[in-house]
CSV table of C-alpha atoms and ligand atoms in Angstrom, one decimal:
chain,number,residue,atom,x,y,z
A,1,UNK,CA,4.4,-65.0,-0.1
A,2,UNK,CA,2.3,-61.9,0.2
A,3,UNK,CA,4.4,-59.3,-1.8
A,4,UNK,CA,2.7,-59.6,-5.2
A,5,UNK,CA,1.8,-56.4,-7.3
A,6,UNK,CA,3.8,-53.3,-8.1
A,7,UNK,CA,2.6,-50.4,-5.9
A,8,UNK,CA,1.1,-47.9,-7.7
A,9,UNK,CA,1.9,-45.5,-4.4
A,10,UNK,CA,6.2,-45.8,-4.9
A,11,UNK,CA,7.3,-43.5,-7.5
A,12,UNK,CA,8.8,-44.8,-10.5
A,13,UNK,CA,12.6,-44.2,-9.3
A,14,UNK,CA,11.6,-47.3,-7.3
A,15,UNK,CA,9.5,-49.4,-9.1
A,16,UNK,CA,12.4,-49.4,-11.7
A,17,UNK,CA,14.3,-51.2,-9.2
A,18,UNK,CA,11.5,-53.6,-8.1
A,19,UNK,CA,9.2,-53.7,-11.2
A,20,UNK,CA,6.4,-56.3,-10.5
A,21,UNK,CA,8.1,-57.5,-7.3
A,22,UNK,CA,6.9,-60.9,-7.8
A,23,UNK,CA,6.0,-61.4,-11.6
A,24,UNK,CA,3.9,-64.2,-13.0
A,25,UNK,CA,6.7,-64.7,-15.5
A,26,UNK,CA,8.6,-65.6,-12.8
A,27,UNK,CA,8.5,-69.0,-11.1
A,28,UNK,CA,11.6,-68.6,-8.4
A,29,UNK,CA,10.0,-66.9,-5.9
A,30,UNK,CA,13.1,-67.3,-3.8
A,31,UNK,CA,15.7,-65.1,-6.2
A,32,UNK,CA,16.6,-61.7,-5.1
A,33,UNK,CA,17.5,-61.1,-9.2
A,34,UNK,CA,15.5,-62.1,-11.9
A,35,UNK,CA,16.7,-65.2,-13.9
A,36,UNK,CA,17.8,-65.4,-17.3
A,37,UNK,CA,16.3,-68.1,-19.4
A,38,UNK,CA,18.4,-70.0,-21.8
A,39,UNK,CA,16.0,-72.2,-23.2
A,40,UNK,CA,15.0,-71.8,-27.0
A,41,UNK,CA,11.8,-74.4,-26.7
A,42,UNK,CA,9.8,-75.0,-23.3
A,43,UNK,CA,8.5,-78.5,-21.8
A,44,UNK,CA,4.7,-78.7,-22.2
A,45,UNK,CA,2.9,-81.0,-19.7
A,46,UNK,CA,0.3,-82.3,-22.5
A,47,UNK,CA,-1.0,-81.8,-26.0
A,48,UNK,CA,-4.1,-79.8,-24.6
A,49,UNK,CA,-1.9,-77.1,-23.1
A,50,UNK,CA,0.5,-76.4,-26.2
A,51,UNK,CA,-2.6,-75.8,-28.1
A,52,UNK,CA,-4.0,-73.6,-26.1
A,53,UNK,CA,-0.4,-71.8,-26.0
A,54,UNK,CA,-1.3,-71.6,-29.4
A,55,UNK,CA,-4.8,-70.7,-30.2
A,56,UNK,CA,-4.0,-67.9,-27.0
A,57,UNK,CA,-0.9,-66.9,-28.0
A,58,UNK,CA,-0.7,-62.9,-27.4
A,59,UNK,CA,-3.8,-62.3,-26.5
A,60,UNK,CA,-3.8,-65.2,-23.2
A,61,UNK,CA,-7.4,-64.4,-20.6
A,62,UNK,CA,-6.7,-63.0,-18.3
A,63,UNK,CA,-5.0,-63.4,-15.3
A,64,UNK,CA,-3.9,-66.9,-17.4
A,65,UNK,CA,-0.7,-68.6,-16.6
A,66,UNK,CA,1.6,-68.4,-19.2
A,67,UNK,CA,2.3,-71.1,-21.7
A,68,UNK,CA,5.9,-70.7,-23.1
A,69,UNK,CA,6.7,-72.7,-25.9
A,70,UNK,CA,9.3,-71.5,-27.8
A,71,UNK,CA,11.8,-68.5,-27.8
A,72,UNK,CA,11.0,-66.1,-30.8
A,73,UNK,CA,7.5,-66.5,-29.3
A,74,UNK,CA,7.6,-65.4,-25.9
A,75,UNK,CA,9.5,-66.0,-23.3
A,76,UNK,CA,9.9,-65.1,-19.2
A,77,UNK,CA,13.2,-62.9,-19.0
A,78,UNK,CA,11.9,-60.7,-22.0
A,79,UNK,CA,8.4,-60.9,-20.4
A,80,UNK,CA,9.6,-59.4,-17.2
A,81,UNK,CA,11.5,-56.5,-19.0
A,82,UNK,CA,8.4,-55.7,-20.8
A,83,UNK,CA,6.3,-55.7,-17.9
A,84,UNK,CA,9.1,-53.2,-16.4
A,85,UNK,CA,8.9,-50.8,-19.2
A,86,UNK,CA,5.0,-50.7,-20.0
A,87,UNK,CA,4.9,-49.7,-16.2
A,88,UNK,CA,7.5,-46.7,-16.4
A,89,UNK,CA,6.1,-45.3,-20.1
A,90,UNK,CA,2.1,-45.5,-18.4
A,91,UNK,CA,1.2,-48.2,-21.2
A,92,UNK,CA,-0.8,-51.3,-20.7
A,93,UNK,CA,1.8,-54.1,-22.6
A,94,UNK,CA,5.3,-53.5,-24.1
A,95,UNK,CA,6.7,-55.7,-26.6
A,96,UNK,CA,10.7,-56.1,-27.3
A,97,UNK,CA,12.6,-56.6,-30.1
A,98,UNK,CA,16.1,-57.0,-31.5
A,99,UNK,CA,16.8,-53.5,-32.0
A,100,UNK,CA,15.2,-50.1,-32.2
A,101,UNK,CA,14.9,-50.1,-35.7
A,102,UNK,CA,12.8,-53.8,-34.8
A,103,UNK,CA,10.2,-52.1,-32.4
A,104,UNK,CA,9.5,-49.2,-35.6
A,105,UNK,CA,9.7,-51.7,-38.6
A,106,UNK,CA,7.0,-53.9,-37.0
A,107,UNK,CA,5.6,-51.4,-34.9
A,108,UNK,CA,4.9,-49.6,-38.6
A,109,UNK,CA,4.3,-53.0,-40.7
A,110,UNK,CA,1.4,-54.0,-37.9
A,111,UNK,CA,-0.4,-50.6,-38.6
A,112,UNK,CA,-0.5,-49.5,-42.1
A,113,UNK,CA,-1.2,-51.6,-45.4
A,114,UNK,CA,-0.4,-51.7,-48.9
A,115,UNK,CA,-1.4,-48.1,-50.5
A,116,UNK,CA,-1.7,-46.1,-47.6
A,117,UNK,CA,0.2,-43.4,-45.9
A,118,UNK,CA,2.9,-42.5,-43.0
A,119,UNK,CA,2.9,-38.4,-42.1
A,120,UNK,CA,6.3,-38.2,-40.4
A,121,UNK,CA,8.1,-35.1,-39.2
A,122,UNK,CA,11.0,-34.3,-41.9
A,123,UNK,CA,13.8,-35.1,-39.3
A,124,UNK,CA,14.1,-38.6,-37.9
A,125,UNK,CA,17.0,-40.9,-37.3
A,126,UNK,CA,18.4,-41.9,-40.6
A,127,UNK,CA,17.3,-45.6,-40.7
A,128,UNK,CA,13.5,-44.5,-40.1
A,129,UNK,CA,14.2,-41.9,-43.1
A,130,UNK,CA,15.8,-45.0,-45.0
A,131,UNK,CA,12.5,-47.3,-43.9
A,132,UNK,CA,10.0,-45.1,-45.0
A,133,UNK,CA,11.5,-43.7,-47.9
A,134,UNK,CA,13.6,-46.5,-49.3
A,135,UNK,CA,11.4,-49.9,-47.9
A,136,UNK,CA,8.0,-49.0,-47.6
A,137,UNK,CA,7.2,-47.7,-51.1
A,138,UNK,CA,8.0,-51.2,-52.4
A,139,UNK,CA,4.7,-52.7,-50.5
A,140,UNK,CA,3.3,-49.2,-52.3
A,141,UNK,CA,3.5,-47.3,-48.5
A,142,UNK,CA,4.4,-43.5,-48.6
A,143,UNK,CA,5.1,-41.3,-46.9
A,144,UNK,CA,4.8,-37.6,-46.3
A,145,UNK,CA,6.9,-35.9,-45.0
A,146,UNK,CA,6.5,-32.3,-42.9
A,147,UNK,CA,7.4,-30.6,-39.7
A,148,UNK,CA,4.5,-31.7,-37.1
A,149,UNK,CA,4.8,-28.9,-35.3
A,150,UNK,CA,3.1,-27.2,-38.4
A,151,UNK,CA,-0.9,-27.4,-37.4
A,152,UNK,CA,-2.2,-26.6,-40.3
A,153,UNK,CA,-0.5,-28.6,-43.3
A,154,UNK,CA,-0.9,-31.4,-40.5
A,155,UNK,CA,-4.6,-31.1,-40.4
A,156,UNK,CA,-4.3,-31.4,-44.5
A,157,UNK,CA,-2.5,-34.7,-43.9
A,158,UNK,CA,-5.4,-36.1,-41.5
A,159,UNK,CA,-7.6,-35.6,-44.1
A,160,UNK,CA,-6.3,-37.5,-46.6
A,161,UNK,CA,-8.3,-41.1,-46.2
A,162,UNK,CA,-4.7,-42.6,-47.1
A,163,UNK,CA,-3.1,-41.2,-43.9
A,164,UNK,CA,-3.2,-43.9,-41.3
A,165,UNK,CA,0.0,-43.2,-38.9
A,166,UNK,CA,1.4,-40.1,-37.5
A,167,UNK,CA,5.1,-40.6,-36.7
A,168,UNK,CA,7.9,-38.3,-35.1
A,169,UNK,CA,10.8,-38.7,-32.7
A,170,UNK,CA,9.2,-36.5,-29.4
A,171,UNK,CA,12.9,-35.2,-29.8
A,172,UNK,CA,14.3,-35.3,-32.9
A,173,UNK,CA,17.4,-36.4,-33.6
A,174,UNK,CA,19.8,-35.0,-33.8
A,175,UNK,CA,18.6,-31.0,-33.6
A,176,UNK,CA,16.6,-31.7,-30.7
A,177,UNK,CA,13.2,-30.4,-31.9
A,178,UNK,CA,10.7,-30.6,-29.4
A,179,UNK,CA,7.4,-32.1,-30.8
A,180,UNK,CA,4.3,-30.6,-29.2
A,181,UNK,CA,2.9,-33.9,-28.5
A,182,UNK,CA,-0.6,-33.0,-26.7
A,183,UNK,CA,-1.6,-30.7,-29.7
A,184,UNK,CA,-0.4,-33.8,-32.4
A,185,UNK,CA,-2.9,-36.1,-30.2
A,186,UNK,CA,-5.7,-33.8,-30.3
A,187,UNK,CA,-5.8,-32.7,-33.7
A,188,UNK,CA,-5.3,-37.0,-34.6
A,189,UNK,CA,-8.4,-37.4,-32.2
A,190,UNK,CA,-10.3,-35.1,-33.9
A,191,UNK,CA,-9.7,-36.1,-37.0
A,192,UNK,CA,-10.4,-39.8,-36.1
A,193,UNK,CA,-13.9,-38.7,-35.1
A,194,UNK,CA,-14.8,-38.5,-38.9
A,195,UNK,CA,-13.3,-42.0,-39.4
A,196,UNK,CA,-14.4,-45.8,-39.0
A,197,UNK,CA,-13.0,-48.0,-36.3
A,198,UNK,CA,-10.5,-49.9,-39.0
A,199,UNK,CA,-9.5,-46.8,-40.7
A,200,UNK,CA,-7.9,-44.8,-37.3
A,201,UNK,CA,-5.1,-42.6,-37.6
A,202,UNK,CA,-2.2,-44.0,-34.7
A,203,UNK,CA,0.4,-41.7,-32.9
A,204,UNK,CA,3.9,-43.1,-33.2
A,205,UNK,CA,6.4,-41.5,-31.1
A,206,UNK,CA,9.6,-42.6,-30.8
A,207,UNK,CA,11.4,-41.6,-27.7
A,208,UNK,CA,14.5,-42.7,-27.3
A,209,UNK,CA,16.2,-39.2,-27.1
A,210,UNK,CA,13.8,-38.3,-23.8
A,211,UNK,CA,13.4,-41.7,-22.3
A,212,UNK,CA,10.7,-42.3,-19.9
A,213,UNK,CA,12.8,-40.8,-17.7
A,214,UNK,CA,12.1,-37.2,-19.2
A,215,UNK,CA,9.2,-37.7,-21.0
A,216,UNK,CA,6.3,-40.3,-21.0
A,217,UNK,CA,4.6,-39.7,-24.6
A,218,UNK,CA,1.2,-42.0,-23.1
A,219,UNK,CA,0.6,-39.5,-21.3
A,220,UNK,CA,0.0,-36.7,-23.6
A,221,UNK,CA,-2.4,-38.8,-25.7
A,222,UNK,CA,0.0,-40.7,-27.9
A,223,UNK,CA,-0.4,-44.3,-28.9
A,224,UNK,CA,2.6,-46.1,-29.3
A,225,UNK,CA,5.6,-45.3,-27.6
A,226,UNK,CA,9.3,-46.7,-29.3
A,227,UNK,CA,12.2,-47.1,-27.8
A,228,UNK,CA,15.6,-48.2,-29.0
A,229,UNK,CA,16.9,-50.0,-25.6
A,230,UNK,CA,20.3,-50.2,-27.3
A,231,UNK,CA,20.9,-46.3,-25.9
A,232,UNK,CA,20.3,-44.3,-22.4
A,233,UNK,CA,17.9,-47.2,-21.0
A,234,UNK,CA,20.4,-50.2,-21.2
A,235,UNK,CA,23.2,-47.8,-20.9
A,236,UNK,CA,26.0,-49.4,-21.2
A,237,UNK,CA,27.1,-49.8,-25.0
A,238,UNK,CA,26.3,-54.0,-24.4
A,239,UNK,CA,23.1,-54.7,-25.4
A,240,UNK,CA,21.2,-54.0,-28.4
A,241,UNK,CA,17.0,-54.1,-27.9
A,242,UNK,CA,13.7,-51.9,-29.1
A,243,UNK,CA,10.3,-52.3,-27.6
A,244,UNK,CA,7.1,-50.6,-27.9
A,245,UNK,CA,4.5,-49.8,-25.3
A,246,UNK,CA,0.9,-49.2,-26.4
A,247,UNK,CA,-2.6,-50.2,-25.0
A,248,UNK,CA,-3.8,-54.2,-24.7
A,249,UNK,CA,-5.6,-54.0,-27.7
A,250,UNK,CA,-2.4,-53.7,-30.0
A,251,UNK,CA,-0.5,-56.7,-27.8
A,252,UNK,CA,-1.9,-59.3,-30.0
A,253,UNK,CA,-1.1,-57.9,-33.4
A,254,UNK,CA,2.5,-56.5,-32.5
A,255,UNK,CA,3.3,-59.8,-30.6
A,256,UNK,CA,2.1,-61.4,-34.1
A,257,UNK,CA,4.6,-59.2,-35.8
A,258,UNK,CA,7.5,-59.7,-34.1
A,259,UNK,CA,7.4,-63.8,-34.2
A,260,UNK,CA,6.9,-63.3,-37.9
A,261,UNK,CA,9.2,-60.9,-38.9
A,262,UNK,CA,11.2,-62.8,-36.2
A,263,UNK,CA,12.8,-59.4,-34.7
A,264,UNK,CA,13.1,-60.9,-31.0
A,265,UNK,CA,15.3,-60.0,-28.4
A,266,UNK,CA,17.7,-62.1,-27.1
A,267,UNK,CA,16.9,-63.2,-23.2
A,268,UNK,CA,20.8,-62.4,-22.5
A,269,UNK,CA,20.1,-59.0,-23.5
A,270,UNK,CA,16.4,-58.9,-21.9
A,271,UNK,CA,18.1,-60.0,-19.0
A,272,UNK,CA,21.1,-57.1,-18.8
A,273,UNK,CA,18.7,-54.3,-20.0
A,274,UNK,CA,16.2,-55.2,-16.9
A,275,UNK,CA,18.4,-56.1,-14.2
A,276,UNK,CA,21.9,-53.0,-15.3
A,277,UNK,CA,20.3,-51.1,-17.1
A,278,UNK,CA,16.1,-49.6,-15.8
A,279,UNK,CA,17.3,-49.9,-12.4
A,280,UNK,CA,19.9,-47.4,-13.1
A,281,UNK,CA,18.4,-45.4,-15.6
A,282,UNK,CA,17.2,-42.7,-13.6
A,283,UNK,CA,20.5,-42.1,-11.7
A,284,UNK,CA,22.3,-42.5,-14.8
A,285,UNK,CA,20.5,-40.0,-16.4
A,286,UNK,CA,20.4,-37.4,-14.0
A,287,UNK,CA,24.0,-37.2,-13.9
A,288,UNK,CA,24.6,-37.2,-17.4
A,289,UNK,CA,21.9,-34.4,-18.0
A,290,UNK,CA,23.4,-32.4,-15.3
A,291,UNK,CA,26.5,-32.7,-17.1
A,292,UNK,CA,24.9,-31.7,-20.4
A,293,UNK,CA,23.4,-28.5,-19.2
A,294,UNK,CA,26.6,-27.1,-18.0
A,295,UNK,CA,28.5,-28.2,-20.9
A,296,UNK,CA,25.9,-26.8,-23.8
A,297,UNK,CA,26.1,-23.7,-21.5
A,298,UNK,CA,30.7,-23.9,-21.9
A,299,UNK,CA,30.4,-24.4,-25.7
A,300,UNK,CA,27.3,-21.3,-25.9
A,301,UNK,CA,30.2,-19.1,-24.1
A,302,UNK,CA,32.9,-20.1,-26.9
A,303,UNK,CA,33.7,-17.7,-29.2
A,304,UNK,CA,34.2,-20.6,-32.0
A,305,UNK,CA,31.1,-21.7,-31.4
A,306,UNK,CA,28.3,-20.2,-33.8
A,307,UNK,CA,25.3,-22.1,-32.1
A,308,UNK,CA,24.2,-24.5,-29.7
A,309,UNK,CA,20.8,-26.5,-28.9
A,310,UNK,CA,20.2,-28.0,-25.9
A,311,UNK,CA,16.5,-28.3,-24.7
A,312,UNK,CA,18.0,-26.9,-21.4
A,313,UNK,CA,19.2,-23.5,-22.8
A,314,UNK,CA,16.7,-20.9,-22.8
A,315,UNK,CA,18.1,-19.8,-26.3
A,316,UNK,CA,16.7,-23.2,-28.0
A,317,UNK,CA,13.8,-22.3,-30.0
A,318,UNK,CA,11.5,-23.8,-28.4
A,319,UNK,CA,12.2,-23.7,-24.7
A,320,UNK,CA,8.3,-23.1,-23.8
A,321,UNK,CA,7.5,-26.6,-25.0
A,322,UNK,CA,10.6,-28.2,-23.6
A,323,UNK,CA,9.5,-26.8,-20.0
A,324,UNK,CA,5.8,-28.2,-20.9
A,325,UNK,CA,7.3,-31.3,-22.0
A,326,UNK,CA,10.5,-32.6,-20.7
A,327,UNK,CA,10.1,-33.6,-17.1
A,328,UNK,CA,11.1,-36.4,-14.7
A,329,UNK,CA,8.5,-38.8,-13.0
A,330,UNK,CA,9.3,-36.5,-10.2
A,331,UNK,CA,8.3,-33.5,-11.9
A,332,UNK,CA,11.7,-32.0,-12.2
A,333,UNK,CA,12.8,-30.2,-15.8
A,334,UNK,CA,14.6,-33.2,-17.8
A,335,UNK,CA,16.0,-31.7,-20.8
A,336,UNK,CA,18.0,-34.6,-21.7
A,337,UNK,CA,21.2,-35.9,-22.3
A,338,UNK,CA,22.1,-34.8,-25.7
A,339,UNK,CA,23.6,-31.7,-27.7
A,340,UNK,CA,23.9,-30.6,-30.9
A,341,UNK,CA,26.3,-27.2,-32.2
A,342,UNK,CA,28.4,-26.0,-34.9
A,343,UNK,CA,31.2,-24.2,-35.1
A,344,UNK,CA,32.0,-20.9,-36.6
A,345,UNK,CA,33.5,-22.0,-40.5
A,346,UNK,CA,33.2,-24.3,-42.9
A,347,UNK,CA,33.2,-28.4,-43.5
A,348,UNK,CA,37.0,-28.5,-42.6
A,349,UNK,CA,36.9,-26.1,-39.6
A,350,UNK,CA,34.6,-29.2,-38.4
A,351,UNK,CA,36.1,-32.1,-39.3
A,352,UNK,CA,40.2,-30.9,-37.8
A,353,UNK,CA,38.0,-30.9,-34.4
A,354,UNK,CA,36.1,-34.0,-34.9
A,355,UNK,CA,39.5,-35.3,-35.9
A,356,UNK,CA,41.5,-34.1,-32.8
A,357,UNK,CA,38.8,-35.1,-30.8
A,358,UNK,CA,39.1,-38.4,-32.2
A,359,UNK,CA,42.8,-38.7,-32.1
A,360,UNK,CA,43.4,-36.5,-28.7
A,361,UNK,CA,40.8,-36.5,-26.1
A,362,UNK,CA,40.9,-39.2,-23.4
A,363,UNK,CA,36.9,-38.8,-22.5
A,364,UNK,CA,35.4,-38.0,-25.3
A,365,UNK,CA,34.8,-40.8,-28.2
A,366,UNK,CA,34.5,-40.6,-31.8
A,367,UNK,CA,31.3,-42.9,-32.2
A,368,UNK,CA,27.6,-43.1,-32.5
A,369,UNK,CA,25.0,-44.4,-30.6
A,370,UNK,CA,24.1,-42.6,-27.4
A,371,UNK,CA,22.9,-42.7,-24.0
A,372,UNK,CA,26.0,-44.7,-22.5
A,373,UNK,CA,28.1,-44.2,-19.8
A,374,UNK,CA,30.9,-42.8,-22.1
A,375,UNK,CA,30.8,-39.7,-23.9
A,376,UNK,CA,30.6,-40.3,-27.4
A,377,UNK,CA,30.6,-37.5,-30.3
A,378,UNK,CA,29.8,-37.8,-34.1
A,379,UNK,CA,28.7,-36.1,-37.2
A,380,UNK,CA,25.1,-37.0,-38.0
A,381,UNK,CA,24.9,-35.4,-41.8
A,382,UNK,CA,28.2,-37.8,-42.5
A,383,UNK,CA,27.3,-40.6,-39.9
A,384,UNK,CA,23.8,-41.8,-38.4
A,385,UNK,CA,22.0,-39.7,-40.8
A,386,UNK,CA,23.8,-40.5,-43.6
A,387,UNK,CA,21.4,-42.5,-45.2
A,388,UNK,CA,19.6,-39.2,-46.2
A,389,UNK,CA,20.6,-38.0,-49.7
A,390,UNK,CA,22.3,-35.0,-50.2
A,391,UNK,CA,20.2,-33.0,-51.9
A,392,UNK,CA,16.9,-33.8,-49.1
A,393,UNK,CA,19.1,-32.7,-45.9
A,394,UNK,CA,18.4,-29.2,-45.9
A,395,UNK,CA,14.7,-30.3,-46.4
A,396,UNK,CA,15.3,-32.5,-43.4
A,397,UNK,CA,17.2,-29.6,-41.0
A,398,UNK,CA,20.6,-31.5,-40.8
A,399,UNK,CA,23.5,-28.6,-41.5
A,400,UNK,CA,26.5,-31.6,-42.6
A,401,UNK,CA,28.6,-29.7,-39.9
A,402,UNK,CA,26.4,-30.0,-36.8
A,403,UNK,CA,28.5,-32.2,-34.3
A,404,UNK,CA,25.9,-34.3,-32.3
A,405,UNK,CA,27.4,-34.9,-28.7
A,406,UNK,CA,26.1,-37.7,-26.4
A,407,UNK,CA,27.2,-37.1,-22.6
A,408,UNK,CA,28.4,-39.8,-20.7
A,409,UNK,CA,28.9,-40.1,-16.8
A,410,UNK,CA,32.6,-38.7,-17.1
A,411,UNK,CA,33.3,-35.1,-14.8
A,412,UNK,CA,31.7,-32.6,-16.7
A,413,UNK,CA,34.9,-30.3,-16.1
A,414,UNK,CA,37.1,-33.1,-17.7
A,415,UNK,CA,34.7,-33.5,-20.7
A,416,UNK,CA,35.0,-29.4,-21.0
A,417,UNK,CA,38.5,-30.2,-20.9
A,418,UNK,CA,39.0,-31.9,-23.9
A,419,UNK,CA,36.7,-30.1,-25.8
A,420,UNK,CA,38.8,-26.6,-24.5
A,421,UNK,CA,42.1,-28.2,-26.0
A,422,UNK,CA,40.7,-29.1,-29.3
A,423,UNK,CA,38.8,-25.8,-30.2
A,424,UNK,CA,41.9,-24.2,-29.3
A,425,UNK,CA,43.7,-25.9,-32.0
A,426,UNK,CA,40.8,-24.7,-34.7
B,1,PLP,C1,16.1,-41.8,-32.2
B,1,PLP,C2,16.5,-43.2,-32.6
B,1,PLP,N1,15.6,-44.1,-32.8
B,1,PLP,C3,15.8,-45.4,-33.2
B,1,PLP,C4,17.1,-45.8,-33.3
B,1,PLP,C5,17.4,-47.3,-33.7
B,1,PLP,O1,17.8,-48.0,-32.6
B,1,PLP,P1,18.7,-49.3,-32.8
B,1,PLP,O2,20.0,-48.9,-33.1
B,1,PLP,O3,18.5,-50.0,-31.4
B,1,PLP,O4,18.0,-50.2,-33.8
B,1,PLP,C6,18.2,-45.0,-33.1
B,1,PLP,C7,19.6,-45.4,-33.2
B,1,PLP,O5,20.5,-44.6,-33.1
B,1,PLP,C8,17.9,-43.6,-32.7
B,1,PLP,O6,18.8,-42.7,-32.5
């Protein structure tokens, strides 16, 4: 069998449909699909090989054959769907987890240590508020919190020997800020200049909002990339799954992490996620943002509307960097998938439509999550993000009556349907 190696040559619209081709994870030469392990514990051959399964275990020589010895250490269905993503986000390994909120707890636990500090940006998804500002300060870790898009009171933060990770969501959700990622890596570069090897300052983005699809945060000079799998990149509301892509150097540590913290993904779901949902990704999301864009651009039109942001709408604030930013593999814009607006009124003006929309519309859903086939809608300040108190939401941008809208792969005109009918009845 000649066909080995991914070719760097194809663009990635095809290599998320062949990956590897023949991966070393993968013994059956002879399937067309990848197989899906359902074995919690491996054989070994002899006592000298399960040690060195062992003493190697994530950080094996290279060009090694792998030992697997048990599940919630490593094994080849997960392997191959790590290999698939650390080739479409530009990284050198990926590691997969249970969830998204997996990939950023250990992601975050493998990086900073008792009595030093996370800088995030003020809006993040409300469990990674809830992390940082509920769990971490027990193992004394705080965090500041800011807009990184603000140089300056950044720059303050790098300087603070406490300050060891840099975190934000390279589109926040759910306003849909665009973070200006190369300018974040180079001030974190320069400020690591001044700084010994073990006390580095590490990029975090999490980009599930973009996917690599529409953004690939490596590229810009970020460190670790997150991604909860769970949304656009398995796609189809079945599978739950997290992973983070970064350079070899980190493997060992964040491969550590997760069979500790024992955040592993199941291989059914490894399995879905790599053979459903990458090798659709692309098409998937290309629909659904085409969708988006002429949606965001019905409900700026409405006269109940009061605003809309959509990275695609040259009235978001910060278009420039969403045209610098957002872009397919293929250099096409990519401004997403997702919208957030409010309507004209108050609290109840928002929740009769959420309501109707609920009760009424045949493609629209009342639900969270995001990324999937079907069009789903909710309330972030009451729902995902709800884990932020009160009295910190202005402080973290979330107005309680923005309606967060996730479009699916429904007809755009049937989807502007249902939302005609209900702000009709408001
Ligand atoms: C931006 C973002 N990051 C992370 C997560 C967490 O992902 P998971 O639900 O897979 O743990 C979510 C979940 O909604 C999210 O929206």
């Amino acid at each position: 069998m000649k066909k080995s190696a991914a070719k760097p040559v194809m663009s990635p619209r095809t290599q998320a449909i062949h990956g590897e081709f023949l991966s070393k994870s993968w013994e059956f030469s002879h399937h067309l699909i990848p197989p899906m392990t359902a074995s919690t514990t491996f054989r070994l051959e002899s006592l000298g090989r399960g040690a060195e399964g062992f003493n190697t275990f994530g950080a094996p020589a290279d060009g090694a054959k792998p030992i697997w010895i048990y599940d919630r250490l490593e094994e080849p269905t997960t392997k191959m769907l790590e290999d698939q993503l650390a080739l479409l986000e530009k990284g050198e390994c990926a590691v997969a987890f249970g969830s998204g909120m997996g990939a950023i707890a250990s992601t975050l636990m493998s990086l900073v240590k008792h009595g030093e500090k996370v800088v995030a940006h003020k809006t993040l998804y409300g469990c990674t508020y809830s992390l940082l500002t509920n769990w971490f300060p027990r193992f004394n870790i705080q965090t500041t919190l800011l807009d990184v898009n603000d140089f300056s009171k950044l720059e303050q933060e790098l300087a603070d020997p406490a300050t060891r990770v840099v975190y934000f969501e390279s589109v926040s959700n759910p306003i849909l800020e665009i973070a200006d990622l190369e300018k974040i890596a180079k001030l974190v570069a320069t400020a690591n200049k001044k700084r010994k090897k073990d006390k580095q300052i590490y990029t975090v983005v999490d980009n599930t909002f973009a996917t690599p699809w529409a953004l690939r945060p490596r590229q810009w000079g970020i460190d670790f990339v997150i991604q909860s799998l769970t949304k656009n990149i398995s796609g189809f509301g079945t599978e739950m799954g997290g992973a983070v892509i970064a350079s070899q150097e980190f493997e060992s540590i964040l491969r550590v992490a997760r069979k500790d913290f024992g955040a592993i993904i199941h291989p059914y779901s490894a399995w879905h996620i790599l053979v459903y949902g990458i090798s659709t990704q692309a098409i998937r999301f290309e629909q659904q943002q085409s969708s988006a864009q002429k949606i965001s651009q019905f409900l700026e039109k409405n006269p109940k509307v009061q605003s809309v942001t959509y990275p695609g709408l040259k009235s978001h604030p910060q278009y420039k960097l969403a045209k610098k930013y957002l872009k397919s593999p293929e250099g096409d814009f990519a401004p997403g998938t997702m919208i957030s607006f409010q309507l004209k009124g108050d609290m109840k003006k928002c929740q009769k439509f959420v309501d109707d929309i609920a009760k009424n519309s045949y493609s629209i859903t009342l639900a969270v999550s995001l990324g999937l086939t079907k069009t789903l809608i909710e309330v972030p300040g009451f729902m995902t993000h709800s884990g932020i108190p009160d009295d910190k939401r202005d402080e973290c941008g979330i107005d309680p009556r923005a309606i967060r809208l996730s479009i699916g792969l429904e007809n755009a005109n049937d989807i502007i349907a249902d939302l005609t009918a209900a702000l009709k009845k408001i």
